[in-house]
Amino acid sequence: MASRDEMVLLERVFLRVGTAETDDQLQNVICKFLPPVLLKLASEQDGVRKMVMELLVHINKRVRSRPAVQLPVEALLLQYQDPSTSPFVMNFNIIYLKLGYPRLPIEKQAELASSLLECLDGKPLLHQEALLFMLMPVLSSMEIPPDPVKRKALFSFTKKARSVNLFMDYMLDMLLLPYGTTSEVRPGQGASDGLIAPPGMSEYALKRVTGENPLSPEGLEKVHCVNNTYKYHLLILGSS
């Protein structure tokens, strides 16, 4: 597509986003156009990439001030998993996954949890840790099929040893995190602002399991309950 044509299309999207008045209108525009707009970040034309960045800044302002607006999480996941997607575009995919996934109803988050696990393989470490942080509060809501074949399909990521080790290490760090730790962290503060790692945990491990928006003590308790039953550990070992 010619650069001028791309610019015209982006201008139309800009107008659609800017004129969306209700949450539903904004959501419809975002869900339809965000994934293809992100792909334009790989354009060879500087003017196209610059306009995309301006559009994303505008989208961010609109979406972050409207927590009820849903993002196209499933489409973003597919795009993130696509091997033809450039690393630069993937960096933006993960940003919008982090924003959109927690907004989904918990049932939908649980439904997509296995897709998040599938995304772990071969991704940058910061992306992997972001995916796992999103996943942790959802584990207790996942429905585990009694049928071994369906269970293996649900946890198909266990075929990849590196993903399994990453998942297990992250869960064990979560298990070491005391309940009171997260109550000391304000949303957006992160673990690097004066928190002391508990015994057995490094400063790095503390930072990665508290994230940018630490779990509430109640959310952390749910994660601990899943860990303490060893349900997921046994399922992983049994599926290997």
Short mmCIF file of C-alpha atoms in Angstrom, two decimals:
data_model
loop_
_atom_site.label_atom_id
_atom_site.label_comp_id
_atom_site.label_asym_id
_atom_site.label_seq_id
_atom_site.Cartn_x
_atom_site.Cartn_y
_atom_site.Cartn_z
CA MET A 1 0.00 0.00 0.00
CA ALA A 2 1.32 3.44 -0.92
CA SER A 3 2.39 5.71 1.90
CA ARG A 4 -0.29 8.27 1.02
CA ASP A 5 -3.02 5.63 1.16
CA GLU A 6 -1.80 4.46 4.56
CA MET A 7 -1.82 8.02 5.87
CA VAL A 8 -5.38 8.54 4.65
CA LEU A 9 -6.54 5.36 6.39
CA LEU A 10 -4.80 6.36 9.62
CA GLU A 11 -6.42 9.80 9.47
CA ARG A 12 -9.81 8.10 9.20
CA VAL A 13 -9.09 5.96 12.24
CA PHE A 14 -7.91 9.06 14.11
CA LEU A 15 -11.24 10.71 13.29
CA ARG A 16 -13.24 7.65 14.34
CA VAL A 17 -11.46 7.49 17.69
CA GLY A 18 -11.76 11.23 18.26
CA THR A 19 -15.50 11.32 17.52
CA ALA A 20 -16.40 8.27 19.62
CA GLU A 21 -18.51 9.65 22.46
CA THR A 22 -19.68 6.61 24.40
CA ASP A 23 -17.71 3.68 25.78
CA ASP A 24 -19.42 1.35 23.30
CA GLN A 25 -18.51 3.54 20.35
CA LEU A 26 -14.90 3.81 21.48
CA GLN A 27 -14.71 0.08 22.15
CA ASN A 28 -16.04 -0.77 18.70
CA VAL A 29 -13.45 1.44 17.03
CA ILE A 30 -10.58 0.13 19.17
CA CYS A 31 -11.51 -3.52 18.68
CA LYS A 32 -11.77 -3.09 14.92
CA PHE A 33 -8.71 -0.99 14.22
CA LEU A 34 -6.11 -1.44 16.98
CA PRO A 35 -4.50 -4.70 15.72
CA PRO A 36 -4.08 -3.53 12.09
CA VAL A 37 -2.90 -0.11 13.28
CA LEU A 38 -0.17 -1.77 15.34
CA LEU A 39 1.05 -3.61 12.25
CA LYS A 40 1.64 -0.24 10.61
CA LEU A 41 4.46 0.31 13.11
CA ALA A 42 6.50 -1.96 10.83
CA SER A 43 6.00 0.38 7.87
CA GLU A 44 9.12 1.50 6.04
CA GLN A 45 7.72 5.05 5.86
CA ASP A 46 8.73 7.39 8.69
CA GLY A 47 5.58 9.46 8.24
CA VAL A 48 3.35 6.41 8.67
CA ARG A 49 5.15 5.27 11.82
CA LYS A 50 4.99 8.79 13.26
CA MET A 51 1.25 9.02 12.65
CA VAL A 52 0.70 5.60 14.22
CA MET A 53 2.56 6.72 17.35
CA GLU A 54 0.44 9.87 17.55
CA LEU A 55 -2.70 7.80 17.16
CA LEU A 56 -1.62 5.35 19.88
CA VAL A 57 -0.94 8.22 22.29
CA HIS A 58 -4.48 9.45 21.67
CA ILE A 59 -5.91 5.93 22.08
CA ASN A 60 -4.01 5.47 25.34
CA LYS A 61 -5.44 8.66 26.81
CA ARG A 62 -8.99 7.70 25.84
CA VAL A 63 -8.78 4.07 26.95
CA ARG A 64 -6.95 4.57 30.24
CA SER A 65 -9.59 7.06 31.38
CA ARG A 66 -12.39 4.60 30.54
CA PRO A 67 -11.85 1.32 32.41
CA ALA A 68 -15.06 -0.20 31.04
CA VAL A 69 -13.76 -0.14 27.46
CA GLN A 70 -12.64 -3.59 26.32
CA LEU A 71 -9.67 -4.18 24.03
CA PRO A 72 -9.40 -6.84 21.27
CA VAL A 73 -7.41 -9.23 23.48
CA GLU A 74 -7.95 -12.34 21.36
CA ALA A 75 -6.84 -10.58 18.18
CA LEU A 76 -3.83 -9.14 19.99
CA LEU A 77 -2.88 -12.60 21.25
CA LEU A 78 -3.05 -14.05 17.76
CA GLN A 79 -0.95 -11.20 16.42
CA TYR A 80 1.54 -11.61 19.27
CA GLN A 81 1.90 -15.34 18.52
CA ASP A 82 2.28 -14.83 14.77
CA PRO A 83 5.94 -15.49 13.86
CA SER A 84 5.71 -12.90 11.07
CA THR A 85 5.00 -10.10 13.59
CA SER A 86 8.07 -7.92 14.07
CA PRO A 87 9.65 -7.61 17.54
CA PHE A 88 8.85 -3.89 17.54
CA VAL A 89 5.15 -4.56 16.96
CA MET A 90 5.23 -7.29 19.63
CA ASN A 91 6.43 -4.74 22.16
CA PHE A 92 3.22 -2.80 21.59
CA ASN A 93 1.12 -5.97 21.53
CA ILE A 94 2.25 -6.78 25.06
CA ILE A 95 1.46 -3.25 26.24
CA TYR A 96 -2.14 -3.56 25.12
CA LEU A 97 -2.44 -7.14 26.37
CA LYS A 98 -1.37 -5.92 29.82
CA LEU A 99 -4.00 -3.20 29.60
CA GLY A 100 -6.81 -5.27 28.10
CA TYR A 101 -6.55 -8.74 29.61
CA PRO A 102 -7.32 -7.74 33.24
CA ARG A 103 -10.41 -5.84 32.01
CA LEU A 104 -12.00 -9.01 30.70
CA PRO A 105 -14.56 -10.88 32.82
CA ILE A 106 -12.76 -13.47 34.92
CA GLU A 107 -14.43 -16.27 32.98
CA LYS A 108 -12.99 -14.96 29.72
CA GLN A 109 -9.57 -14.50 31.31
CA ALA A 110 -9.67 -18.14 32.41
CA GLU A 111 -10.69 -19.21 28.91
CA LEU A 112 -7.71 -17.40 27.39
CA ALA A 113 -5.21 -18.46 30.08
CA SER A 114 -3.88 -21.38 28.05
CA SER A 115 -3.26 -19.00 25.13
CA LEU A 116 -1.15 -16.80 27.41
CA LEU A 117 0.86 -19.86 28.41
CA GLU A 118 1.38 -20.72 24.75
CA CYS A 119 2.84 -17.25 24.21
CA LEU A 120 5.73 -17.85 26.63
CA ASP A 121 7.97 -19.81 24.30
CA GLY A 122 10.72 -17.81 22.65
CA LYS A 123 9.58 -14.42 23.88
CA PRO A 124 11.79 -11.82 25.64
CA LEU A 125 12.09 -12.36 29.39
CA LEU A 126 10.25 -9.14 30.27
CA HIS A 127 7.35 -10.23 28.07
CA GLN A 128 7.29 -13.70 29.65
CA GLU A 129 7.17 -12.23 33.14
CA ALA A 130 4.40 -9.82 32.14
CA LEU A 131 2.34 -12.73 30.76
CA LEU A 132 2.85 -14.76 33.93
CA PHE A 133 1.93 -11.82 36.13
CA MET A 134 -1.34 -11.46 34.22
CA LEU A 135 -1.97 -15.17 34.53
CA MET A 136 -1.41 -15.69 38.26
CA PRO A 137 -4.74 -14.26 39.55
CA VAL A 138 -6.63 -16.36 36.99
CA LEU A 139 -5.25 -19.82 37.84
CA SER A 140 -7.83 -20.55 40.51
CA SER A 141 -10.63 -19.81 38.03
CA MET A 142 -9.43 -22.19 35.34
CA GLU A 143 -11.57 -25.25 34.79
CA ILE A 144 -9.35 -28.33 34.59
CA PRO A 145 -10.92 -31.06 32.45
CA PRO A 146 -10.89 -34.53 34.05
CA ASP A 147 -10.09 -36.14 30.71
CA PRO A 148 -6.28 -36.56 30.39
CA VAL A 149 -6.31 -35.82 26.65
CA LYS A 150 -8.20 -32.55 27.11
CA ARG A 151 -6.00 -31.70 30.08
CA LYS A 152 -2.86 -32.15 27.99
CA ALA A 153 -4.37 -29.97 25.27
CA LEU A 154 -5.11 -27.26 27.84
CA PHE A 155 -1.53 -27.38 29.12
CA SER A 156 0.14 -28.00 25.77
CA PHE A 157 2.86 -25.51 26.72
CA THR A 158 4.32 -28.27 28.94
CA LYS A 159 5.86 -29.80 25.83
CA LYS A 160 8.42 -26.99 26.01
CA ALA A 161 10.81 -27.46 28.94
CA ARG A 162 11.87 -23.81 29.11
CA SER A 163 8.26 -22.63 29.42
CA VAL A 164 7.59 -25.17 32.16
CA ASN A 165 10.68 -24.14 34.13
CA LEU A 166 9.79 -20.47 33.78
CA PHE A 167 6.22 -21.12 34.93
CA MET A 168 7.33 -23.21 37.92
CA ASP A 169 9.99 -20.70 39.02
CA TYR A 170 7.51 -17.85 38.83
CA MET A 171 4.91 -19.73 40.86
CA LEU A 172 7.47 -20.61 43.51
CA ASP A 173 8.47 -16.95 43.82
CA MET A 174 4.79 -16.11 44.26
CA LEU A 175 4.61 -18.70 47.02
CA LEU A 176 7.49 -17.01 48.86
CA LEU A 177 5.78 -13.61 48.73
CA PRO A 178 4.19 -12.79 52.13
CA TYR A 179 0.63 -11.43 52.11
CA GLY A 180 1.62 -8.15 53.73
CA THR A 181 4.15 -7.30 51.04
CA THR A 182 1.65 -6.27 48.39
CA SER A 183 -0.40 -4.19 50.81
CA GLU A 184 2.68 -2.00 51.26
CA VAL A 185 2.86 -1.21 47.55
CA ARG A 186 0.63 1.37 45.93
CA PRO A 187 -0.54 0.66 42.37
CA GLY A 188 2.06 1.94 39.96
CA GLN A 189 4.75 2.06 42.64
CA GLY A 190 6.42 -1.28 41.90
CA ALA A 191 8.79 -3.27 44.02
CA SER A 192 11.89 -1.18 43.38
CA ASP A 193 10.71 1.67 45.62
CA GLY A 194 12.01 0.64 49.01
CA LEU A 195 10.53 -2.84 49.53
CA ILE A 196 12.77 -5.44 51.14
CA ALA A 197 12.78 -8.94 49.70
CA PRO A 198 11.64 -11.61 52.18
CA PRO A 199 13.99 -14.47 53.14
CA GLY A 200 14.68 -16.80 50.24
CA MET A 201 13.77 -14.22 47.58
CA SER A 202 16.07 -11.93 45.61
CA GLU A 203 15.30 -8.29 44.91
CA TYR A 204 14.82 -9.19 41.26
CA ALA A 205 12.33 -11.94 42.10
CA LEU A 206 10.41 -9.55 44.35
CA LYS A 207 10.22 -6.98 41.56
CA ARG A 208 8.97 -9.40 38.95
CA VAL A 209 6.18 -10.88 41.11
CA THR A 210 4.89 -7.53 42.34
CA GLY A 211 4.90 -5.92 38.91
CA GLU A 212 3.60 -2.47 38.06
CA ASN A 213 0.23 -3.10 39.72
CA PRO A 214 0.78 -5.50 42.62
CA LEU A 215 -1.85 -8.05 43.55
CA SER A 216 -4.08 -7.26 46.47
CA PRO A 217 -3.61 -9.46 49.58
CA GLU A 218 -6.84 -11.24 48.58
CA GLY A 219 -5.56 -11.87 45.06
CA LEU A 220 -2.24 -13.11 46.40
CA GLU A 221 -4.07 -15.47 48.76
CA LYS A 222 -5.84 -17.07 45.78
CA VAL A 223 -2.50 -17.61 44.08
CA HIS A 224 -1.08 -19.13 47.25
CA CYS A 225 -4.04 -21.48 47.54
CA VAL A 226 -3.39 -22.79 44.04
CA ASN A 227 0.30 -23.23 44.85
CA ASN A 228 -0.30 -24.89 48.20
CA THR A 229 -2.48 -27.59 46.70
CA TYR A 230 0.25 -28.34 44.10
CA LYS A 231 -2.57 -28.83 41.62
CA TYR A 232 -0.78 -27.12 38.77
CA HIS A 233 2.59 -28.61 39.65
CA LEU A 234 1.17 -32.12 39.47
CA LEU A 235 -0.73 -31.40 36.26
CA ILE A 236 2.42 -30.12 34.62
CA LEU A 237 4.49 -33.09 35.74
CA GLY A 238 1.78 -35.50 34.72
CA SER A 239 1.47 -33.95 31.29
CA SER A 240 5.17 -33.97 30.51
#
